[in-house]
mmCIF file of C-alpha atoms in Angstrom:
data_model
loop_
_atom_site.group_PDB
_atom_site.id
_atom_site.type_symbol
_atom_site.label_atom_id
_atom_site.label_comp_id
_atom_site.label_asym_id
_atom_site.label_seq_id
_atom_site.Cartn_x
_atom_site.Cartn_y
_atom_site.Cartn_z
ATOM 1 C CA MET B 1 6.210 -34.351 -5.421
ATOM 2 C CA THR B 2 4.739 -33.324 -8.782
ATOM 3 C CA ALA B 3 4.776 -29.859 -10.302
ATOM 4 C CA GLN B 4 1.079 -29.552 -9.415
ATOM 5 C CA ASP B 5 1.815 -30.498 -5.799
ATOM 6 C CA ILE B 6 4.550 -27.844 -5.658
ATOM 7 C CA ASP B 7 2.225 -25.175 -7.038
ATOM 8 C CA GLN B 8 -0.456 -26.124 -4.512
ATOM 9 C CA GLU B 9 2.003 -26.035 -1.607
ATOM 10 C CA THR B 10 3.350 -22.657 -2.736
ATOM 11 C CA THR B 11 -0.181 -21.249 -3.002
ATOM 12 C CA CYS B 12 -1.017 -22.637 0.439
ATOM 13 C CA VAL B 13 2.026 -20.979 2.016
ATOM 14 C CA GLN B 14 1.258 -17.662 0.331
ATOM 15 C CA LYS B 15 -2.317 -17.807 1.663
ATOM 16 C CA LYS B 16 -1.151 -18.554 5.214
ATOM 17 C CA VAL B 17 1.390 -15.727 5.069
ATOM 18 C CA SER B 18 -1.204 -13.252 3.778
ATOM 19 C CA GLU B 19 -3.438 -14.063 6.755
ATOM 20 C CA ILE B 20 -0.794 -13.105 9.315
ATOM 21 C CA LEU B 21 0.493 -9.945 7.588
ATOM 22 C CA PRO B 22 -1.714 -7.427 9.441
ATOM 23 C CA GLU B 23 -0.182 -8.551 12.751
ATOM 24 C CA VAL B 24 3.273 -8.694 11.166
ATOM 25 C CA LYS B 25 2.961 -5.063 10.072
ATOM 26 C CA ILE B 26 2.011 -3.903 13.565
ATOM 27 C CA ARG B 27 4.975 -5.717 15.092
ATOM 28 C CA ALA B 28 7.304 -4.326 12.421
ATOM 29 C CA ARG B 29 6.610 -0.754 13.503
ATOM 30 C CA GLU B 30 7.530 -1.553 17.106
ATOM 31 C CA ALA B 31 10.595 -3.558 16.063
ATOM 32 C CA ASP B 32 11.825 -0.603 14.026
ATOM 33 C CA ARG B 33 11.296 1.761 16.955
ATOM 34 C CA THR B 34 13.184 -0.457 19.406
ATOM 35 C CA ALA B 35 15.655 -2.008 16.929
ATOM 36 C CA VAL B 36 14.804 -5.436 18.381
ATOM 37 C CA PHE B 37 14.885 -8.444 16.054
ATOM 38 C CA PRO B 38 11.359 -9.687 15.141
ATOM 39 C CA PHE B 39 11.526 -13.188 16.640
ATOM 40 C CA GLU B 40 7.741 -13.543 16.850
ATOM 41 C CA THR B 41 7.310 -12.669 13.188
ATOM 42 C CA MET B 42 9.983 -15.117 12.040
ATOM 43 C CA GLN B 43 8.350 -17.846 14.135
ATOM 44 C CA ALA B 44 4.974 -17.075 12.571
ATOM 45 C CA LEU B 45 6.487 -17.221 9.073
ATOM 46 C CA ALA B 46 8.115 -20.545 9.924
ATOM 47 C CA GLN B 47 4.775 -21.952 11.088
ATOM 48 C CA ALA B 48 3.210 -20.760 7.825
ATOM 49 C CA GLY B 49 5.822 -22.772 5.902
ATOM 50 C CA ALA B 50 7.672 -19.776 4.451
ATOM 51 C CA LEU B 51 11.104 -21.013 5.556
ATOM 52 C CA ASP B 52 10.741 -24.478 4.030
ATOM 53 C CA LEU B 53 9.246 -23.328 0.725
ATOM 54 C CA VAL B 54 12.660 -23.088 -0.945
ATOM 55 C CA LEU B 55 14.077 -26.365 0.416
ATOM 56 C CA PRO B 56 14.691 -29.166 -2.118
ATOM 57 C CA ARG B 57 12.018 -31.813 -2.492
ATOM 58 C CA SER B 58 14.365 -34.370 -0.952
ATOM 59 C CA GLN B 59 14.194 -32.341 2.260
ATOM 60 C CA GLY B 60 10.427 -32.042 2.244
ATOM 61 C CA GLY B 61 10.415 -28.603 0.644
ATOM 62 C CA ALA B 62 8.538 -27.315 -2.379
ATOM 63 C CA GLU B 63 11.775 -26.336 -4.179
ATOM 64 C CA CYS B 64 9.963 -23.230 -5.389
ATOM 65 C CA ASP B 65 11.324 -21.228 -8.291
ATOM 66 C CA LEU B 66 12.508 -17.625 -8.230
ATOM 67 C CA ALA B 67 9.221 -16.257 -9.548
ATOM 68 C CA SER B 68 7.229 -17.787 -6.664
ATOM 69 C CA ALA B 69 9.807 -16.611 -4.141
ATOM 70 C CA GLN B 70 9.612 -13.063 -5.536
ATOM 71 C CA VAL B 71 5.853 -12.932 -5.005
ATOM 72 C CA LEU B 72 6.179 -14.052 -1.392
ATOM 73 C CA ILE B 73 9.096 -11.726 -0.593
ATOM 74 C CA GLY B 74 7.327 -8.758 -2.164
ATOM 75 C CA THR B 75 4.192 -9.474 -0.140
ATOM 76 C CA ILE B 76 6.059 -9.841 3.157
ATOM 77 C CA ALA B 77 8.142 -6.716 2.458
ATOM 78 C CA GLN B 78 4.997 -4.607 2.350
ATOM 79 C CA ALA B 79 4.402 -5.530 5.992
ATOM 80 C CA ASP B 80 7.918 -6.065 7.360
ATOM 81 C CA PRO B 81 10.975 -5.397 5.155
ATOM 82 C CA VAL B 82 13.301 -6.794 7.842
ATOM 83 C CA ALA B 83 11.572 -10.175 7.875
ATOM 84 C CA ALA B 84 11.630 -10.141 4.072
ATOM 85 C CA LEU B 85 15.375 -9.401 4.073
ATOM 86 C CA VAL B 86 16.076 -12.332 6.394
ATOM 87 C CA LEU B 87 14.147 -14.588 4.019
ATOM 88 C CA VAL B 88 15.956 -13.180 0.965
ATOM 89 C CA ASN B 89 19.249 -14.380 2.442
ATOM 90 C CA HIS B 90 17.746 -17.708 3.502
ATOM 91 C CA TYR B 91 16.249 -18.347 0.060
ATOM 92 C CA MET B 92 19.331 -17.395 -1.955
ATOM 93 C CA VAL B 93 21.603 -19.704 0.068
ATOM 94 C CA HIS B 94 19.293 -22.691 -0.283
ATOM 95 C CA ALA B 95 18.881 -21.989 -4.007
ATOM 96 C CA GLU B 96 22.672 -22.162 -4.345
ATOM 97 C CA LEU B 97 23.018 -25.292 -2.223
ATOM 98 C CA ARG B 98 20.308 -27.184 -4.065
ATOM 99 C CA SER B 99 22.104 -26.451 -7.361
ATOM 100 C CA LEU B 100 25.092 -28.523 -6.201
ATOM 101 C CA PRO B 101 25.515 -32.127 -7.432
ATOM 102 C CA SER B 102 24.410 -33.309 -3.982
ATOM 103 C CA TYR B 103 22.866 -31.472 -1.040
ATOM 104 C CA PRO B 104 25.451 -30.792 1.696
ATOM 105 C CA VAL B 105 25.764 -33.609 4.242
ATOM 106 C CA PRO B 106 25.070 -31.448 7.333
ATOM 107 C CA LEU B 107 21.681 -30.436 5.914
ATOM 108 C CA GLN B 108 20.533 -33.840 4.691
ATOM 109 C CA ASP B 109 18.872 -34.542 8.036
ATOM 110 C CA ARG B 110 15.357 -33.093 7.866
ATOM 111 C CA GLU B 111 15.693 -31.915 11.467
ATOM 112 C CA ALA B 112 18.647 -29.742 10.427
ATOM 113 C CA THR B 113 16.613 -27.756 7.904
ATOM 114 C CA ALA B 114 12.922 -27.768 8.871
ATOM 115 C CA GLY B 115 12.030 -24.287 10.052
ATOM 116 C CA LYS B 116 15.720 -23.364 10.377
ATOM 117 C CA LEU B 117 17.245 -20.155 9.016
ATOM 118 C CA ILE B 118 20.549 -19.836 7.182
ATOM 119 C CA ASN B 119 22.607 -16.919 5.873
ATOM 120 C CA ALA B 120 25.883 -16.500 4.016
ATOM 121 C CA LEU B 121 28.687 -14.651 5.790
ATOM 122 C CA LEU B 122 30.652 -13.164 2.908
ATOM 123 C CA ALA B 123 31.495 -9.537 3.730
ATOM 124 C CA GLU B 124 34.242 -8.522 6.149
ATOM 125 C CA PRO B 125 34.904 -5.212 7.954
ATOM 126 C CA ASP B 126 38.323 -4.765 6.352
ATOM 127 C CA GLN B 127 37.525 -6.196 2.942
ATOM 128 C CA GLY B 128 34.018 -4.868 2.537
ATOM 129 C CA SER B 129 31.766 -6.558 0.017
ATOM 130 C CA ALA B 130 33.042 -9.791 -1.513
ATOM 131 C CA SER B 131 31.824 -8.445 -4.867
ATOM 132 C CA ARG B 132 34.790 -6.072 -4.948
ATOM 133 C CA GLY B 133 37.241 -8.968 -5.074
ATOM 134 C CA GLY B 134 40.217 -9.790 -2.903
ATOM 135 C CA LEU B 135 40.961 -12.679 -0.590
ATOM 136 C CA PRO B 136 38.863 -12.951 2.564
ATOM 137 C CA GLY B 137 40.643 -12.336 5.841
ATOM 138 C CA THR B 138 38.909 -15.327 7.400
ATOM 139 C CA VAL B 139 41.395 -18.214 7.364
ATOM 140 C CA ALA B 140 40.641 -21.945 7.281
ATOM 141 C CA GLN B 141 43.468 -24.087 8.645
ATOM 142 C CA LYS B 142 43.517 -27.844 8.000
ATOM 143 C CA THR B 143 43.482 -30.050 11.085
ATOM 144 C CA ASP B 144 43.446 -33.791 11.754
ATOM 145 C CA GLN B 145 39.703 -33.632 12.439
ATOM 146 C CA GLY B 146 38.778 -31.236 9.618
ATOM 147 C CA TRP B 147 39.251 -27.480 9.649
ATOM 148 C CA SER B 148 39.698 -24.577 12.051
ATOM 149 C CA LEU B 149 38.289 -21.175 11.056
ATOM 150 C CA THR B 150 39.364 -17.796 12.411
ATOM 151 C CA GLY B 151 38.224 -14.398 11.161
ATOM 152 C CA ARG B 152 35.643 -11.636 11.345
ATOM 153 C CA LYS B 153 32.518 -11.246 9.244
ATOM 154 C CA ALA B 154 30.234 -8.248 8.750
ATOM 155 C CA TYR B 155 26.501 -7.857 8.134
ATOM 156 C CA ALA B 156 25.310 -11.207 9.477
ATOM 157 C CA THR B 157 21.658 -10.284 8.951
ATOM 158 C CA GLY B 158 19.280 -12.149 11.246
ATOM 159 C CA ILE B 159 22.076 -13.614 13.364
ATOM 160 C CA PRO B 160 19.913 -13.928 16.526
ATOM 161 C CA ALA B 161 17.614 -16.385 14.732
ATOM 162 C CA LEU B 162 20.027 -18.206 12.435
ATOM 163 C CA SER B 163 20.713 -21.928 12.795
ATOM 164 C CA TRP B 164 23.343 -22.208 10.044
ATOM 165 C CA LEU B 165 26.098 -19.995 8.641
ATOM 166 C CA LEU B 166 27.648 -20.403 5.195
ATOM 167 C CA VAL B 167 31.107 -18.917 5.737
ATOM 168 C CA ARG B 168 33.532 -17.833 3.016
ATOM 169 C CA ALA B 169 37.202 -18.244 3.914
ATOM 170 C CA ARG B 170 40.642 -18.790 2.409
ATOM 171 C CA THR B 171 42.882 -21.698 3.188
ATOM 172 C CA ASP B 172 46.319 -21.094 4.706
ATOM 173 C CA ASP B 173 48.119 -22.843 1.824
ATOM 174 C CA PRO B 174 51.028 -21.086 0.059
ATOM 175 C CA GLU B 175 48.613 -20.800 -2.870
ATOM 176 C CA PRO B 176 45.341 -20.098 -1.046
ATOM 177 C CA GLU B 177 42.043 -21.599 -2.071
ATOM 178 C CA ILE B 178 38.625 -20.051 -1.523
ATOM 179 C CA ALA B 179 36.372 -22.309 0.519
ATOM 180 C CA PHE B 180 32.783 -22.258 1.801
ATOM 181 C CA PHE B 181 31.861 -24.012 5.037
ATOM 182 C CA LEU B 182 28.547 -24.788 6.719
ATOM 183 C CA ILE B 183 28.777 -24.022 10.420
ATOM 184 C CA PRO B 184 26.099 -24.370 13.092
ATOM 185 C CA ARG B 185 25.330 -20.977 14.610
ATOM 186 C CA GLU B 186 25.879 -22.381 18.108
ATOM 187 C CA ALA B 187 29.333 -23.802 17.326
ATOM 188 C CA SER B 188 32.012 -23.072 19.906
ATOM 189 C CA GLY B 189 34.208 -20.077 19.063
ATOM 190 C CA ILE B 190 31.505 -17.870 17.500
ATOM 191 C CA ALA B 191 30.907 -14.467 19.072
ATOM 192 C CA VAL B 192 28.449 -11.778 17.936
ATOM 193 C CA LEU B 193 29.363 -8.095 18.232
ATOM 194 C CA SER B 194 26.518 -5.574 18.590
ATOM 195 C CA THR B 195 27.706 -3.228 15.864
ATOM 196 C CA TRP B 196 24.489 -2.733 13.854
ATOM 197 C CA ASP B 197 23.156 0.802 14.318
ATOM 198 C CA HIS B 198 21.916 1.857 10.883
ATOM 199 C CA VAL B 199 19.246 4.332 9.887
ATOM 200 C CA GLY B 200 17.237 1.665 8.031
ATOM 201 C CA MET B 201 16.428 -2.037 8.499
ATOM 202 C CA ARG B 202 17.020 -1.263 12.169
ATOM 203 C CA ALA B 203 15.662 -4.552 13.519
ATOM 204 C CA SER B 204 17.635 -6.784 11.141
ATOM 205 C CA ALA B 205 20.467 -7.356 13.667
ATOM 206 C CA SER B 206 23.030 -7.319 10.842
ATOM 207 C CA GLN B 207 25.842 -7.613 13.355
ATOM 208 C CA GLU B 208 29.506 -8.504 13.006
ATOM 209 C CA VAL B 209 30.569 -12.045 13.862
ATOM 210 C CA VAL B 210 33.971 -13.131 15.175
ATOM 211 C CA LEU B 211 35.147 -16.690 14.597
ATOM 212 C CA THR B 212 37.989 -17.954 16.785
ATOM 213 C CA ASP B 213 39.359 -21.439 16.134
ATOM 214 C CA VAL B 214 35.926 -22.714 15.122
ATOM 215 C CA ALA B 215 36.190 -26.456 14.534
ATOM 216 C CA VAL B 216 34.530 -27.603 11.308
ATOM 217 C CA PRO B 217 34.254 -31.281 10.243
ATOM 218 C CA ASN B 218 35.425 -32.261 6.758
ATOM 219 C CA ASP B 219 31.908 -32.986 5.532
ATOM 220 C CA HIS B 220 30.902 -29.391 6.346
ATOM 221 C CA LEU B 221 33.156 -28.140 3.550
ATOM 222 C CA VAL B 222 30.721 -27.277 0.764
ATOM 223 C CA PHE B 223 33.019 -25.998 -1.986
ATOM 224 C CA LYS B 224 36.703 -25.235 -2.535
ATOM 225 C CA GLU B 225 38.735 -23.943 -5.487
ATOM 226 C CA LYS B 226 41.901 -22.015 -6.318
ATOM 227 C CA ALA B 227 41.724 -18.305 -5.584
ATOM 228 C CA GLY B 228 41.647 -15.918 -8.497
ATOM 229 C CA GLN B 229 39.828 -18.135 -10.977
ATOM 230 C CA ALA B 230 36.289 -17.668 -12.222
ATOM 231 C CA SER B 231 33.980 -19.522 -9.876
ATOM 232 C CA ASN B 232 30.717 -21.275 -10.552
ATOM 233 C CA PHE B 233 29.836 -21.376 -6.863
ATOM 234 C CA GLY B 234 27.743 -18.399 -5.846
ATOM 235 C CA LYS B 235 26.245 -17.654 -9.259
ATOM 236 C CA VAL B 236 22.807 -18.989 -8.370
ATOM 237 C CA LEU B 237 23.022 -17.206 -5.024
ATOM 238 C CA GLY B 238 23.807 -13.955 -6.826
ATOM 239 C CA MET B 239 20.913 -14.311 -9.271
ATOM 240 C CA TRP B 240 18.400 -15.016 -6.522
ATOM 241 C CA ASN B 241 19.842 -12.195 -4.441
ATOM 242 C CA GLN B 242 19.172 -9.644 -7.183
ATOM 243 C CA GLY B 243 15.757 -11.017 -8.079
ATOM 244 C CA LEU B 244 14.579 -11.136 -4.468
ATOM 245 C CA LEU B 245 16.045 -7.800 -3.395
ATOM 246 C CA GLY B 246 14.172 -6.253 -6.317
ATOM 247 C CA ALA B 247 10.920 -7.740 -5.008
ATOM 248 C CA LEU B 248 11.728 -6.552 -1.468
ATOM 249 C CA TYR B 249 12.389 -2.915 -2.318
ATOM 250 C CA ASP B 250 9.466 -2.841 -4.722
ATOM 251 C CA GLY B 251 7.352 -3.928 -1.749
ATOM 252 C CA VAL B 252 8.804 -1.159 0.420
ATOM 253 C CA VAL B 253 7.803 1.484 -2.135
ATOM 254 C CA ARG B 254 4.314 -0.004 -2.463
ATOM 255 C CA THR B 255 3.734 0.474 1.252
ATOM 256 C CA ALA B 256 5.067 4.028 1.044
ATOM 257 C CA VAL B 257 2.902 4.996 -1.915
ATOM 258 C CA GLY B 258 -0.145 3.330 -0.356
ATOM 259 C CA TRP B 259 0.211 5.434 2.800
ATOM 260 C CA THR B 260 0.777 8.592 0.758
ATOM 261 C CA GLU B 261 -2.272 8.009 -1.427
ATOM 262 C CA ASN B 262 -4.474 7.621 1.644
ATOM 263 C CA PHE B 263 -2.995 10.780 3.129
ATOM 264 C CA LEU B 264 -3.666 12.775 -0.051
ATOM 265 C CA LYS B 265 -7.252 11.515 -0.211
ATOM 266 C CA GLU B 266 -7.935 12.468 3.404
ATOM 267 C CA ARG B 267 -5.969 15.720 3.750
ATOM 268 C CA LYS B 268 -8.185 18.723 2.982
ATOM 269 C CA PRO B 269 -6.460 22.071 3.655
ATOM 270 C CA SER B 270 -8.893 24.870 4.514
ATOM 271 C CA ASN B 271 -7.405 27.210 1.907
ATOM 272 C CA LEU B 272 -7.891 24.605 -0.825
ATOM 273 C CA GLY B 273 -11.422 23.489 -0.095
ATOM 274 C CA ALA B 274 -10.675 20.077 -1.552
ATOM 275 C CA THR B 275 -8.391 17.156 -0.838
ATOM 276 C CA LEU B 276 -4.739 17.200 -1.875
ATOM 277 C CA ALA B 277 -5.553 14.313 -4.196
ATOM 278 C CA THR B 278 -7.333 16.769 -6.520
ATOM 279 C CA LEU B 279 -4.120 18.683 -7.252
ATOM 280 C CA PRO B 280 -2.497 17.859 -10.629
ATOM 281 C CA ALA B 281 0.971 18.109 -9.074
ATOM 282 C CA MET B 282 0.109 15.357 -6.584
ATOM 283 C CA GLN B 283 -1.463 13.223 -9.297
ATOM 284 C CA ASP B 284 1.674 13.599 -11.397
ATOM 285 C CA VAL B 285 3.969 12.284 -8.646
ATOM 286 C CA ILE B 286 1.714 9.378 -7.703
ATOM 287 C CA GLY B 287 1.087 8.469 -11.315
ATOM 288 C CA GLY B 288 4.786 8.476 -12.121
ATOM 289 C CA ILE B 289 5.578 6.204 -9.174
ATOM 290 C CA ARG B 290 2.739 3.812 -10.018
ATOM 291 C CA ILE B 291 4.059 3.526 -13.577
ATOM 292 C CA THR B 292 7.543 2.842 -12.207
ATOM 293 C CA LEU B 293 6.152 0.082 -9.984
ATOM 294 C CA ASP B 294 4.470 -1.482 -13.019
ATOM 295 C CA LEU B 295 7.832 -1.385 -14.792
ATOM 296 C CA ASN B 296 9.440 -3.004 -11.751
ATOM 297 C CA GLN B 297 7.011 -5.905 -11.882
ATOM 298 C CA THR B 298 7.589 -6.397 -15.599
ATOM 299 C CA LEU B 299 11.334 -6.445 -15.032
ATOM 300 C CA LEU B 300 11.144 -8.812 -12.070
ATOM 301 C CA ARG B 301 8.963 -11.285 -13.963
ATOM 302 C CA SER B 302 11.257 -11.121 -16.980
ATOM 303 C CA PHE B 303 14.327 -11.738 -14.817
ATOM 304 C CA ALA B 304 12.736 -14.755 -13.111
ATOM 305 C CA GLU B 305 11.884 -16.130 -16.545
ATOM 306 C CA ALA B 306 15.467 -15.601 -17.725
ATOM 307 C CA VAL B 307 16.755 -17.466 -14.668
ATOM 308 C CA ALA B 308 14.354 -20.346 -15.319
ATOM 309 C CA LEU B 309 15.491 -20.496 -18.942
ATOM 310 C CA ARG B 310 19.171 -20.097 -17.923
ATOM 311 C CA ASP B 311 19.494 -17.310 -20.456
ATOM 312 C CA LYS B 312 22.892 -15.984 -19.401
ATOM 313 C CA GLU B 313 22.831 -12.819 -21.528
ATOM 314 C CA ARG B 314 19.386 -11.769 -20.299
ATOM 315 C CA ILE B 315 20.285 -12.567 -16.701
ATOM 316 C CA GLN B 316 23.383 -10.361 -16.804
ATOM 317 C CA LYS B 317 21.588 -7.409 -18.399
ATOM 318 C CA GLU B 318 18.422 -7.572 -16.319
ATOM 319 C CA ALA B 319 20.256 -8.104 -13.016
ATOM 320 C CA VAL B 320 21.925 -4.734 -13.575
ATOM 321 C CA LEU B 321 18.603 -3.124 -14.435
ATOM 322 C CA ILE B 322 16.970 -4.488 -11.274
ATOM 323 C CA LYS B 323 19.795 -3.214 -9.083
ATOM 324 C CA ILE B 324 19.828 0.281 -10.595
ATOM 325 C CA GLN B 325 16.122 0.700 -11.297
ATOM 326 C CA THR B 326 14.320 -1.223 -8.563
ATOM 327 C CA VAL B 327 16.701 -1.638 -5.630
ATOM 328 C CA ASP B 328 18.698 1.591 -5.795
ATOM 329 C CA GLY B 329 15.747 3.523 -7.215
ATOM 330 C CA ALA B 330 13.489 2.828 -4.227
ATOM 331 C CA ALA B 331 15.017 5.601 -2.114
ATOM 332 C CA GLY B 332 14.414 8.186 -4.838
ATOM 333 C CA LEU B 333 10.768 7.180 -5.090
ATOM 334 C CA THR B 334 10.157 7.406 -1.345
ATOM 335 C CA GLN B 335 11.938 10.759 -1.287
ATOM 336 C CA SER B 336 9.523 12.023 -3.949
ATOM 337 C CA LEU B 337 6.640 10.910 -1.741
ATOM 338 C CA LEU B 338 8.116 12.698 1.246
ATOM 339 C CA ALA B 339 8.299 15.888 -0.816
ATOM 340 C CA ILE B 340 4.529 15.928 -1.362
ATOM 341 C CA ALA B 341 3.534 14.589 2.070
ATOM 342 C CA GLY B 342 5.362 17.324 3.956
ATOM 343 C CA ASN B 343 5.728 17.124 7.736
ATOM 344 C CA ALA B 344 3.223 14.290 8.035
ATOM 345 C CA GLY B 345 5.484 12.049 5.986
ATOM 346 C CA LEU B 346 8.356 12.565 8.406
ATOM 347 C CA SER B 347 6.360 11.583 11.472
ATOM 348 C CA ALA B 348 7.682 8.369 13.045
ATOM 349 C CA ARG B 349 4.131 7.097 13.543
ATOM 350 C CA ASN B 350 3.571 6.925 9.781
ATOM 351 C CA ASP B 351 4.766 4.240 7.366
ATOM 352 C CA LEU B 352 6.349 6.628 4.889
ATOM 353 C CA GLU B 353 9.163 7.749 7.187
ATOM 354 C CA ARG B 354 10.179 4.157 7.980
ATOM 355 C CA CYS B 355 9.855 3.097 4.345
ATOM 356 C CA HIS B 356 12.226 5.846 3.257
ATOM 357 C CA ARG B 357 14.854 4.834 5.808
ATOM 358 C CA ASP B 358 14.569 1.181 4.789
ATOM 359 C CA ALA B 359 14.727 2.123 1.102
ATOM 360 C CA LEU B 360 18.051 3.894 1.683
ATOM 361 C CA CYS B 361 19.577 0.512 2.520
ATOM 362 C CA GLY B 362 18.986 -0.707 -1.032
ATOM 363 C CA ARG B 363 21.886 1.331 -2.307
ATOM 364 C CA ILE B 364 24.440 -0.418 -0.087
ATOM 365 C CA HIS B 365 23.608 -3.926 -1.288
ATOM 366 C CA ALA B 366 26.221 -5.452 -3.585
ATOM 367 C CA PRO B 367 27.001 -5.015 -6.386
ATOM 368 C CA HIS B 368 27.287 -1.278 -5.887
ATOM 369 C CA ALA B 369 25.989 1.048 -8.563
ATOM 370 C CA GLU B 370 29.349 2.627 -9.381
ATOM 371 C CA LEU B 371 30.800 -0.803 -10.200
ATOM 372 C CA LEU B 372 27.925 -1.537 -12.559
ATOM 373 C CA ARG B 373 28.148 1.857 -14.259
ATOM 374 C CA ASN B 374 31.911 1.569 -14.605
ATOM 375 C CA LYS B 375 31.636 -1.856 -16.184
ATOM 376 C CA ALA B 376 28.960 -0.660 -18.616
ATOM 377 C CA GLY B 377 31.102 2.350 -19.488
ATOM 378 C CA ARG B 378 34.190 0.229 -20.165
ATOM 379 C CA GLN B 379 32.193 -2.076 -22.422
ATOM 380 C CA ALA B 380 30.645 0.825 -24.327
ATOM 381 C CA LEU B 381 33.983 2.551 -24.801
ATOM 382 C CA GLY B 382 35.900 -0.616 -25.610
ATOM 383 C CA VAL B 383 38.315 -0.088 -22.713
#
């Protein structure tokens, strides 16, 4: 597959996805209300080719770059942020796996990957985010046939529709090693706990997962190294995670500001004699948010370019900017919109209320803002 073929396939997928977005947006409202995972939407995205877009060429995928993935995620997020979040996780895992010297054996069969979703199970209820360090509580014990995994994982986004899990664990050696295993979702010993009851991303089914003596063949071990040392595994995953989450939450704000602009154009209070859109105060808020969204796009494009060029210094700096400015900043922008929309903005039948709740979830994605600020402060102060 040539570069031109890849570009054409990517464009084709984006066109197919754009055609189904009106229906996706309608279903997203109902899924948020009921907190039921959007199976129909994920199936439609799979049929449009969105799941396979990031697969390596050897697996029949387009092996799209981060920039192309950002465009697609941002577009989908404007209709259904939950579906976009599931794809963010799917894309970042495949980006990491295709960076390995060879694609993992369990996924080399085209039937194992075509239209199949994957997510990484890294966080744990007791440990919290893996970004904060510490050994995982999930233990991998060596057996004659391979490995046996036991532990508990948190925030398994999209678990009802996943086919594969990339699980982080520690070995039970006297000097533990950190290992990553590919496990079929339907493997014996996997139980899902219905613990997800958040204010935002309600339909994402980001449940907890319990693994009890889950048998894993040797060739499902993807990576293993001594604990405590700097790891190369997960770096690509982390870069794509930041770049795609930025596109997702930018998309959430775009939906929120679009609804608010229409409201301001249509709302004509009797005491004003004109629409709310004519008020300078309203224009100031909308204008400021539109400028911020332009800055977001500039930053996202620059970050994707830095990743393509493997510019380590730019990647490190701009990843922090995306997290603070675009991901964490989304909730502040939607809150500003709520302030000018008044009661109408808080109505559950309107997009703005849902967008604000979804935007709040940006702040809990790793790495957390206080870690980034603390690191920047230590560097600045030479501590």
